[in-house]
PDB file of C-alpha atoms and ligand atoms in Angstrom:
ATOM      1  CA  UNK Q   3       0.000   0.000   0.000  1.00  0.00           C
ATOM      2  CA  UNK Q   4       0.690   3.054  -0.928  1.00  0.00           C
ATOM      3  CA  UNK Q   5       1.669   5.931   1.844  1.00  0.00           C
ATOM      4  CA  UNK Q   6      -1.191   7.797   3.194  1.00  0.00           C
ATOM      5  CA  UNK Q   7      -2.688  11.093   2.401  1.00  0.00           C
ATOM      6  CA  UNK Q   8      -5.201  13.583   4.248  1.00  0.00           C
ATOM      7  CA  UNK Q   9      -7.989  12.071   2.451  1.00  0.00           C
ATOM      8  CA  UNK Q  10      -6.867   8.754   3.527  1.00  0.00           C
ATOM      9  CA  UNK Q  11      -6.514   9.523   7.015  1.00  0.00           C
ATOM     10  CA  UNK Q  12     -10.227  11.431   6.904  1.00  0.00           C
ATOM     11  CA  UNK Q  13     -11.627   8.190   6.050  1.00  0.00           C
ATOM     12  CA  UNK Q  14      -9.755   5.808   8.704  1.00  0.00           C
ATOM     13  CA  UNK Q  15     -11.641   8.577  10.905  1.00  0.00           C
ATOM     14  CA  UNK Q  16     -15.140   7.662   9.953  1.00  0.00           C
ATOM     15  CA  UNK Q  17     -14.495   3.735   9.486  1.00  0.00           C
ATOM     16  CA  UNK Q  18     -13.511   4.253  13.400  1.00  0.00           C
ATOM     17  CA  UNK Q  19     -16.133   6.353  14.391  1.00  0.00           C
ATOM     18  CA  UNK Q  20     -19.005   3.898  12.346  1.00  0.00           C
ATOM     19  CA  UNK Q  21     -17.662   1.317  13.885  1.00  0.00           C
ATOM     20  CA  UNK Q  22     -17.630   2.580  17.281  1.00  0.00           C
ATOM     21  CA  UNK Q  23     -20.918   3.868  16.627  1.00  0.00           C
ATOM     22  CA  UNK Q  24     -22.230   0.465  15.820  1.00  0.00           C
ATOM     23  CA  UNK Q  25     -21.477  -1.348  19.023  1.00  0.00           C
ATOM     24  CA  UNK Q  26     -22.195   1.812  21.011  1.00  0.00           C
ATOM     25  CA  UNK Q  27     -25.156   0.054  22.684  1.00  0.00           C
ATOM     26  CA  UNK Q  28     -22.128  -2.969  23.748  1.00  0.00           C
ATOM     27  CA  UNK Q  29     -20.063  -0.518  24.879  1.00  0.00           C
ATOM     28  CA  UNK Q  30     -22.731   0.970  27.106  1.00  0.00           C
ATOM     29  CA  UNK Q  31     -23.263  -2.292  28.644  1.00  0.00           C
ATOM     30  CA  UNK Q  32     -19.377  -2.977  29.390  1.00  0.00           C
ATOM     31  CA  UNK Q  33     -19.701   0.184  30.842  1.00  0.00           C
ATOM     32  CA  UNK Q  34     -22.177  -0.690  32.907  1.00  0.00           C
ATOM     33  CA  UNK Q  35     -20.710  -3.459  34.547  1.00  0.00           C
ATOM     34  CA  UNK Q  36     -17.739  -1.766  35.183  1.00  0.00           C
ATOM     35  CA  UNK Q  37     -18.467   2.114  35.482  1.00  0.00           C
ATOM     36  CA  UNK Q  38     -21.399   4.105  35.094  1.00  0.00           C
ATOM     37  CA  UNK Q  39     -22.512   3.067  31.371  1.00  0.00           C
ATOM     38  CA  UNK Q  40     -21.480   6.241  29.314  1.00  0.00           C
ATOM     39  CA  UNK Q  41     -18.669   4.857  27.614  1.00  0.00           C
ATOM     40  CA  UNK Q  42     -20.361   3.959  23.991  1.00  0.00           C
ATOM     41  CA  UNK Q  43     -22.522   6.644  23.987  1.00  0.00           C
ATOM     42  CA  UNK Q  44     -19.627   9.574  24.761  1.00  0.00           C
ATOM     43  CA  UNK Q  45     -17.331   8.053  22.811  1.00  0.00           C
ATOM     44  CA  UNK Q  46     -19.521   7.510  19.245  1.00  0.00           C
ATOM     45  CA  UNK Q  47     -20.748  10.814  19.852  1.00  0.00           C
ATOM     46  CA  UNK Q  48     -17.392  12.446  19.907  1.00  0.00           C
ATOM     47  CA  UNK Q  49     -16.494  10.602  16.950  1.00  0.00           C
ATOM     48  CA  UNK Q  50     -19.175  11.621  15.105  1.00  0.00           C
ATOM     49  CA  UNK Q  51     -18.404  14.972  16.033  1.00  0.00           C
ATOM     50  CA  UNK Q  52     -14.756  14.809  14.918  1.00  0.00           C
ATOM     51  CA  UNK Q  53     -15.999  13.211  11.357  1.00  0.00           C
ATOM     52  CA  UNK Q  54     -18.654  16.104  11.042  1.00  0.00           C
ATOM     53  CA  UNK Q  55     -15.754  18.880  11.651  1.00  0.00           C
ATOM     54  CA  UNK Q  56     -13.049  17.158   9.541  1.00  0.00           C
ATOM     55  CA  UNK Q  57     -15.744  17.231   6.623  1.00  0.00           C
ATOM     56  CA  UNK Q  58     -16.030  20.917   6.837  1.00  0.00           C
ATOM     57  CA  UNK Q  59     -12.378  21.678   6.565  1.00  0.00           C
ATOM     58  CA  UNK Q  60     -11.508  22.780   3.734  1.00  0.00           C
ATOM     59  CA  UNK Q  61      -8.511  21.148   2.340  1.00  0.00           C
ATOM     60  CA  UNK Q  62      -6.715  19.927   5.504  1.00  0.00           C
ATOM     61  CA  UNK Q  63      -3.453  18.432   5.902  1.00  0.00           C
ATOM     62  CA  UNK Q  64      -3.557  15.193   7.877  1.00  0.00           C
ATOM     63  CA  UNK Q  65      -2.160  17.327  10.773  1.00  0.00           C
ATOM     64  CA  UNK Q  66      -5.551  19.218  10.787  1.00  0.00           C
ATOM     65  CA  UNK Q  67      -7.443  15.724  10.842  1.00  0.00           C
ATOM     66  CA  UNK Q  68      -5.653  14.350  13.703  1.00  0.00           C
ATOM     67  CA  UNK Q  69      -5.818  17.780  15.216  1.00  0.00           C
ATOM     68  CA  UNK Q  70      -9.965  18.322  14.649  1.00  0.00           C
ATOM     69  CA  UNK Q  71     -10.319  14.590  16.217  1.00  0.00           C
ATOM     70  CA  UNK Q  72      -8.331  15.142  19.341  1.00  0.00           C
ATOM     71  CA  UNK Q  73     -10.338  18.650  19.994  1.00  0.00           C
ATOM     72  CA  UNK Q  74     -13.530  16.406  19.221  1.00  0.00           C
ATOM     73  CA  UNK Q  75     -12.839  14.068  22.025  1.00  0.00           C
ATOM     74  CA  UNK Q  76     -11.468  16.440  24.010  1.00  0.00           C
ATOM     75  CA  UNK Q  77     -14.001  18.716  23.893  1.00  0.00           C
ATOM     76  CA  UNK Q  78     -17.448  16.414  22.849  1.00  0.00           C
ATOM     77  CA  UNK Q  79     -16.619  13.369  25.442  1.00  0.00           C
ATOM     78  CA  UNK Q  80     -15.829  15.150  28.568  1.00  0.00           C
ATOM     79  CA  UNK Q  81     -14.819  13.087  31.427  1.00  0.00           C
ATOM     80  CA  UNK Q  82     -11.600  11.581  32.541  1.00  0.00           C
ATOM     81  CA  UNK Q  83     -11.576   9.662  29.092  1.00  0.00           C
ATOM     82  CA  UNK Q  84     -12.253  12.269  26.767  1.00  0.00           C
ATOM     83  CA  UNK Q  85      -8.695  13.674  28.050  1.00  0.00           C
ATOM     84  CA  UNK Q  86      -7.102  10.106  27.901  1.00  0.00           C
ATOM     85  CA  UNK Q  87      -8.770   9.693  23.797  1.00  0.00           C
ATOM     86  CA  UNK Q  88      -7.912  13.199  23.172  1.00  0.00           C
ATOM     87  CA  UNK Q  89      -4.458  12.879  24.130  1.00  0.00           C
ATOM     88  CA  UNK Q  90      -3.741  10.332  22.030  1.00  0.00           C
ATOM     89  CA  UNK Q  91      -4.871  11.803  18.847  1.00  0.00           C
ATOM     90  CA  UNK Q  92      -3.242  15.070  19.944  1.00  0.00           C
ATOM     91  CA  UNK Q  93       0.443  13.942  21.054  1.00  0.00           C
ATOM     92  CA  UNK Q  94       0.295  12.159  17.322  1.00  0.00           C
ATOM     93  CA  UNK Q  95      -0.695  15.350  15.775  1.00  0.00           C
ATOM     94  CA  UNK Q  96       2.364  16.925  17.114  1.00  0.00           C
ATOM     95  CA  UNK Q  97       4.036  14.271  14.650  1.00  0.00           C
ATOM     96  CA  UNK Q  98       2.499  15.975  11.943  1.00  0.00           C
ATOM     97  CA  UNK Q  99       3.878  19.472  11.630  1.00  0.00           C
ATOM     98  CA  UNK Q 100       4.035  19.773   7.619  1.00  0.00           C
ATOM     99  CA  UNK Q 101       3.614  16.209   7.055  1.00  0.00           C
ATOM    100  CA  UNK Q 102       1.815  14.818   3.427  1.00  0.00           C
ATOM    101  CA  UNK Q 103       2.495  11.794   2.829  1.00  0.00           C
ATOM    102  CA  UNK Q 104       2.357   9.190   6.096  1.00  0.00           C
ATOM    103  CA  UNK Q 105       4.517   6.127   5.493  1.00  0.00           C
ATOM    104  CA  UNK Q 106       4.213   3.163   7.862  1.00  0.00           C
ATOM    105  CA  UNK Q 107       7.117   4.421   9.992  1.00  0.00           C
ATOM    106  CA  UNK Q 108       5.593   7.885  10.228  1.00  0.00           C
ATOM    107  CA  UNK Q 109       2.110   5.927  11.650  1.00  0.00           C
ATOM    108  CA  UNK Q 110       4.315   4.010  14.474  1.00  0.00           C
ATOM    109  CA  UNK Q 111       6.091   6.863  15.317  1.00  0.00           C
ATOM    110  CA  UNK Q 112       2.572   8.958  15.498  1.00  0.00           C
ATOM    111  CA  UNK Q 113       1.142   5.874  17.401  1.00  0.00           C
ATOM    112  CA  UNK Q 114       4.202   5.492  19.510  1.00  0.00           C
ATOM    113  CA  UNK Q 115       3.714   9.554  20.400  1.00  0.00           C
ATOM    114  CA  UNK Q 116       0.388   8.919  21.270  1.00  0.00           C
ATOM    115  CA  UNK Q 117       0.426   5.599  23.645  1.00  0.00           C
ATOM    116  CA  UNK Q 118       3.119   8.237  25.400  1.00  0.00           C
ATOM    117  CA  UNK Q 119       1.029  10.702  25.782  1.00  0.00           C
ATOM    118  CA  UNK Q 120      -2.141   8.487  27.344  1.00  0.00           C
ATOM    119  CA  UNK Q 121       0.318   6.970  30.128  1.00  0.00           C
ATOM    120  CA  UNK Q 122       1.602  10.412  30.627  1.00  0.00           C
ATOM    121  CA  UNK Q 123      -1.461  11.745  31.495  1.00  0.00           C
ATOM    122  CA  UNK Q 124      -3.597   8.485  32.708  1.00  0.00           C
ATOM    123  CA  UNK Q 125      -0.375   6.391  34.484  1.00  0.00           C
ATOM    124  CA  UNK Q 126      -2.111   3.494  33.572  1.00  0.00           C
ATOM    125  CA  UNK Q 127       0.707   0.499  32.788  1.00  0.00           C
ATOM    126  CA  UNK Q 128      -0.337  -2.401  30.782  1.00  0.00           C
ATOM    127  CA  UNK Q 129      -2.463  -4.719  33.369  1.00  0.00           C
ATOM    128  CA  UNK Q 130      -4.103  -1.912  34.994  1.00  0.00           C
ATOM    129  CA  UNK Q 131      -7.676  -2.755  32.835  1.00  0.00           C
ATOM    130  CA  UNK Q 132      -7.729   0.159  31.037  1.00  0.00           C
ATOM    131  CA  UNK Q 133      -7.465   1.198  27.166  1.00  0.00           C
ATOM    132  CA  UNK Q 134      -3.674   0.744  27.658  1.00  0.00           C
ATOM    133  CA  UNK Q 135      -4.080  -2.554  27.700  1.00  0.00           C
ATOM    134  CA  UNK Q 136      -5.078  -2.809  24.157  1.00  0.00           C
ATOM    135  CA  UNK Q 137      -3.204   0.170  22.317  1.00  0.00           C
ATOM    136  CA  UNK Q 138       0.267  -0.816  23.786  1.00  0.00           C
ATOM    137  CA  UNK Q 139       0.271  -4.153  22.036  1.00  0.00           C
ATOM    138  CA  UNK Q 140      -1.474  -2.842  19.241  1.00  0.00           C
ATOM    139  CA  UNK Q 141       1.432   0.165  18.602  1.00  0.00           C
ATOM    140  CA  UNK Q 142       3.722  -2.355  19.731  1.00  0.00           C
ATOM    141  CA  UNK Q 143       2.804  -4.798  16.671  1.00  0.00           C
ATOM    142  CA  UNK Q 144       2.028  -1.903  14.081  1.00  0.00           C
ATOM    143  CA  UNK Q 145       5.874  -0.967  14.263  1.00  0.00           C
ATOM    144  CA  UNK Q 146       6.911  -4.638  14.343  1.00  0.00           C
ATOM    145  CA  UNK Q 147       5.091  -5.550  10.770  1.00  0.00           C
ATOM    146  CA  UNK Q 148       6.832  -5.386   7.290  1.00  0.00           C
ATOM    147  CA  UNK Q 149       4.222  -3.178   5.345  1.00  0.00           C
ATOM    148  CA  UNK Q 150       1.236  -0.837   5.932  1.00  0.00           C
ATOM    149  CA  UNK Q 151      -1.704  -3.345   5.552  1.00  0.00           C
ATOM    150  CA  UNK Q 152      -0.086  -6.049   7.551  1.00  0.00           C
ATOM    151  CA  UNK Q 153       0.652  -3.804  10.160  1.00  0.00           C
ATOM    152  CA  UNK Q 154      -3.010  -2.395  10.868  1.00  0.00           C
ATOM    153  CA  UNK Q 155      -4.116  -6.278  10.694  1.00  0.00           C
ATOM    154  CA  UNK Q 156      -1.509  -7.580  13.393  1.00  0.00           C
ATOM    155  CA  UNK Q 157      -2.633  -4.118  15.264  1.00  0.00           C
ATOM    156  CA  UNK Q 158      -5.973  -4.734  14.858  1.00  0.00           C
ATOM    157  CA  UNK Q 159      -5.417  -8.628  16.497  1.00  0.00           C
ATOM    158  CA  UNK Q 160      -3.443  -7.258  19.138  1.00  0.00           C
ATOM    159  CA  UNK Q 161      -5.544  -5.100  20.163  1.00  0.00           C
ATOM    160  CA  UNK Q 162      -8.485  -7.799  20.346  1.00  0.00           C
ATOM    161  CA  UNK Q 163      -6.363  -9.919  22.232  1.00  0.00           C
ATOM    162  CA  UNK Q 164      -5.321  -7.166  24.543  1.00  0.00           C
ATOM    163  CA  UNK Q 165      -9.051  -6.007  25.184  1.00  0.00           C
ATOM    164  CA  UNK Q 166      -9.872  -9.761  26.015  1.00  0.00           C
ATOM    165  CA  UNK Q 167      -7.005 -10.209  28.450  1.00  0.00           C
ATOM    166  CA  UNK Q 168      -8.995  -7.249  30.747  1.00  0.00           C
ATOM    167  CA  UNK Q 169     -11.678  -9.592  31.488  1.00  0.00           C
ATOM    168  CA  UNK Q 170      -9.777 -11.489  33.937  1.00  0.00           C
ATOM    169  CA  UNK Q 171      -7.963  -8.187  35.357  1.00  0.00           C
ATOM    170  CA  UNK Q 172      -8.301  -6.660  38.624  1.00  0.00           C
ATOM    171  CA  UNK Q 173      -8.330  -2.340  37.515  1.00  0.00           C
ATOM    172  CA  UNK Q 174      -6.621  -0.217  38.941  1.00  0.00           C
ATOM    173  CA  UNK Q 175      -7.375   3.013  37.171  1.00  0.00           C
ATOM    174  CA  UNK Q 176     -10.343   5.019  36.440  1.00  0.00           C
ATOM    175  CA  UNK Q 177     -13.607   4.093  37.987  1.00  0.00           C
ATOM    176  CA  UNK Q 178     -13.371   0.468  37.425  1.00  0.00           C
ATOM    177  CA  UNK Q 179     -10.790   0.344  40.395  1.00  0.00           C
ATOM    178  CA  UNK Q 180     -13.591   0.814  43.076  1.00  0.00           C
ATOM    179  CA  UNK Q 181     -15.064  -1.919  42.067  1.00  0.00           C
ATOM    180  CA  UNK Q 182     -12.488  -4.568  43.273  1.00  0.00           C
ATOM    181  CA  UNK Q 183     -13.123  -8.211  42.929  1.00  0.00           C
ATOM    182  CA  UNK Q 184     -16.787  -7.040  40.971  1.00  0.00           C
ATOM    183  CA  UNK Q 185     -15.157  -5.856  37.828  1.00  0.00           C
ATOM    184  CA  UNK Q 186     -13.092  -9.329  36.847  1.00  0.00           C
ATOM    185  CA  UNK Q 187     -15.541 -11.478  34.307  1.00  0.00           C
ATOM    186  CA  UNK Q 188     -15.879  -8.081  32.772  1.00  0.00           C
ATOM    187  CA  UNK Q 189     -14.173  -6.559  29.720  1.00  0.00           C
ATOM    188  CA  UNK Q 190     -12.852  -2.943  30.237  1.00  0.00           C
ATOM    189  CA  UNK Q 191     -15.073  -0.532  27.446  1.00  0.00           C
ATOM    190  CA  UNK Q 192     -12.173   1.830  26.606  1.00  0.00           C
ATOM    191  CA  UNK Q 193     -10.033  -1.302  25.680  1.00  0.00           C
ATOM    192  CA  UNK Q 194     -13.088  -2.728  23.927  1.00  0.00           C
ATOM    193  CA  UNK Q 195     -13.047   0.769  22.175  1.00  0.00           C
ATOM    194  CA  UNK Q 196      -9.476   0.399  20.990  1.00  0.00           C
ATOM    195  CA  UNK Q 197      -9.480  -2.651  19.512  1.00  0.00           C
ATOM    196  CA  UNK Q 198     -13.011  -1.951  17.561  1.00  0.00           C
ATOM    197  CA  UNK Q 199     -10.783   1.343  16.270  1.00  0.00           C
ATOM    198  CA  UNK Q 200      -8.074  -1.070  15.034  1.00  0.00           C
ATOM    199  CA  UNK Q 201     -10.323  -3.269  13.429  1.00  0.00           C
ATOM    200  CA  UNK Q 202     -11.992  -0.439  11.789  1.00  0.00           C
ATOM    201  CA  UNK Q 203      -8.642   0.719  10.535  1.00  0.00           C
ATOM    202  CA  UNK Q 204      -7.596  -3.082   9.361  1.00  0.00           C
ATOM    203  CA  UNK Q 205     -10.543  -2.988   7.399  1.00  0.00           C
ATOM    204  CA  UNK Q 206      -9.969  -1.654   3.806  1.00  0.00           C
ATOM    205  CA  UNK Q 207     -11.146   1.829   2.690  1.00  0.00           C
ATOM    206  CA  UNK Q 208     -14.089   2.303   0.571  1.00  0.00           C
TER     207      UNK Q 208
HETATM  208  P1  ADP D 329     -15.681   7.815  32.497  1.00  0.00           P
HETATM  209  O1  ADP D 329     -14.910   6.822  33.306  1.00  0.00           O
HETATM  210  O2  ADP D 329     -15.243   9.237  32.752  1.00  0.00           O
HETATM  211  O3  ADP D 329     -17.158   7.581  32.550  1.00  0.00           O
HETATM  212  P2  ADP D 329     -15.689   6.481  29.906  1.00  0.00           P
HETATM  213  O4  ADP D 329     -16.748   5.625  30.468  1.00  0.00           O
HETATM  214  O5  ADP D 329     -15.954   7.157  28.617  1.00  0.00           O
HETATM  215  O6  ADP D 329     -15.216   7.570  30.976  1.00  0.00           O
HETATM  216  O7  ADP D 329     -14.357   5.645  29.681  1.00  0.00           O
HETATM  217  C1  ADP D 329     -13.912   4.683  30.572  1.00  0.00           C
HETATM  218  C2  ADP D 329     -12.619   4.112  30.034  1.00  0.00           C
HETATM  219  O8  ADP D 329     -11.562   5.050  30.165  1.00  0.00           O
HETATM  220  C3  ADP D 329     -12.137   2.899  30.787  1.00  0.00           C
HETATM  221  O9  ADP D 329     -12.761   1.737  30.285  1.00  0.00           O
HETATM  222  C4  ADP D 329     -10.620   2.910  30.551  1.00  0.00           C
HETATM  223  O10 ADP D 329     -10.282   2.144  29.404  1.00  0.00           O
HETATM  224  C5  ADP D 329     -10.333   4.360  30.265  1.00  0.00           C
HETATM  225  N1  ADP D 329      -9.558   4.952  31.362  1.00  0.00           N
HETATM  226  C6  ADP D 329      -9.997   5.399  32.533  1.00  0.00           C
HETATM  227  N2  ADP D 329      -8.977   5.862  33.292  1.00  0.00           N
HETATM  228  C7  ADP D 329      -7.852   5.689  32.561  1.00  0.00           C
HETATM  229  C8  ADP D 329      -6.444   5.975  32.772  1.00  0.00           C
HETATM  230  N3  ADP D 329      -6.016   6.533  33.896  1.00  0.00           N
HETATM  231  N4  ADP D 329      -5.593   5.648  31.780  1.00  0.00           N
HETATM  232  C9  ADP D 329      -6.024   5.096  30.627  1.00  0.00           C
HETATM  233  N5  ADP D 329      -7.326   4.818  30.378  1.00  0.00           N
HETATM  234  C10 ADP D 329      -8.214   5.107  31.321  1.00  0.00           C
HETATM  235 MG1   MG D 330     -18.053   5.772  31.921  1.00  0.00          MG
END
């Protein structure tokens, strides 16, 4: 595959955010077991909102698109999250400073940035049953694979695998930790999230 453009990276926004959007109702749920149920519903509607202000830039560079969906979750989810999902989209941005063309390397570095950036702000280390717990293996296999579409499948299965492994976890960040003992049997949402965002990505554009 070829490296990606603005345009490309506009529409590996909205494959995320319909996908998201699609198990929003799941996500809810995981969130209920876990947290106070918001999860799906704050997080598809800040997606939405990113894809409905990247489609009225005009022309943007795929710093602006990173840029417009970091604001989106920033601003639209609210929430300890929305700063955690935010983050990442905005310490990969910072990659993008007169960037046109992304090559795989460029996406692991902006991943790489961005993982940073969430344990920077949330300290959550892989185990703790949060979103880590997905995107580190997922970065972590993105920069490991030979070429771009391999890279957002193994990705896309790490994450997966990741989200599952939070079932059996004990959290200890974000609201899920006052749950003790209650929250293992139960997947963690914003993991679930991440690994639905990788498979979205994996899948291939229209
Ligand atoms: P809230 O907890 O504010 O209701 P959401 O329900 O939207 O936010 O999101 C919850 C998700 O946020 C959790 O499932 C977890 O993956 C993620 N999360 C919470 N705290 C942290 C943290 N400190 N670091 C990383 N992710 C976190
Ligand atoms: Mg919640």
């Amino acid at each position: 595959m070829h490296d990606l453009t603005a345009k490309d990276l506009a529409d590996l926004i909205k494959r995320m955010a319909g996908r998201v959007l699609a198990e929003r109702e799941m996500l809810n749920r995981l969130d209920a077991a876990t947290g106070d149920g918001d999860h799906g519903s704050s997080i598809s509607g800040a997606l939405a909102l990113a894809v409905q202000k990247i489609g009225a830039l005009a022309e943007p560079s795929p710093q602006d698109i990173w840029l417009t969906t970091a604001k989106a979750l920033l601003n639209g989810m609210g929430g300890a999250s929305g700063a955690i999902f935010g983050t990442f989209f905005l310490k990969g941005a910072a990659k993008l400073k007169d960037v046109e063309r992304i090559s795989q390397a460029d996406m692991a570095a902006l991943l790489a940035a961005g993982l940073a950036g969430v344990q920077a702000r949330g300290r959550a280390q892989v185990g703790d049953k949060t979103m880590v717990d997905a995107l580190a293996p997922a970065v972590a296999a993105f920069a490991a694979a030979a070429d771009f579409p391999s890279a957002w499948r193994a990705a896309a299965d790490a994450a997966a695998t990741g989200a599952e492994s939070t079932r059996d976890m004990l959290a200890r960040q974000g609201r899920a930790k006052y749950l003790g003992e209650r929250a293992i049997g139960h997947a963690d949402p914003g993991a679930t999230t991440i690994a639905l965002m990788f498979a979205a990505a994996a899948e291939p554009s229209p």
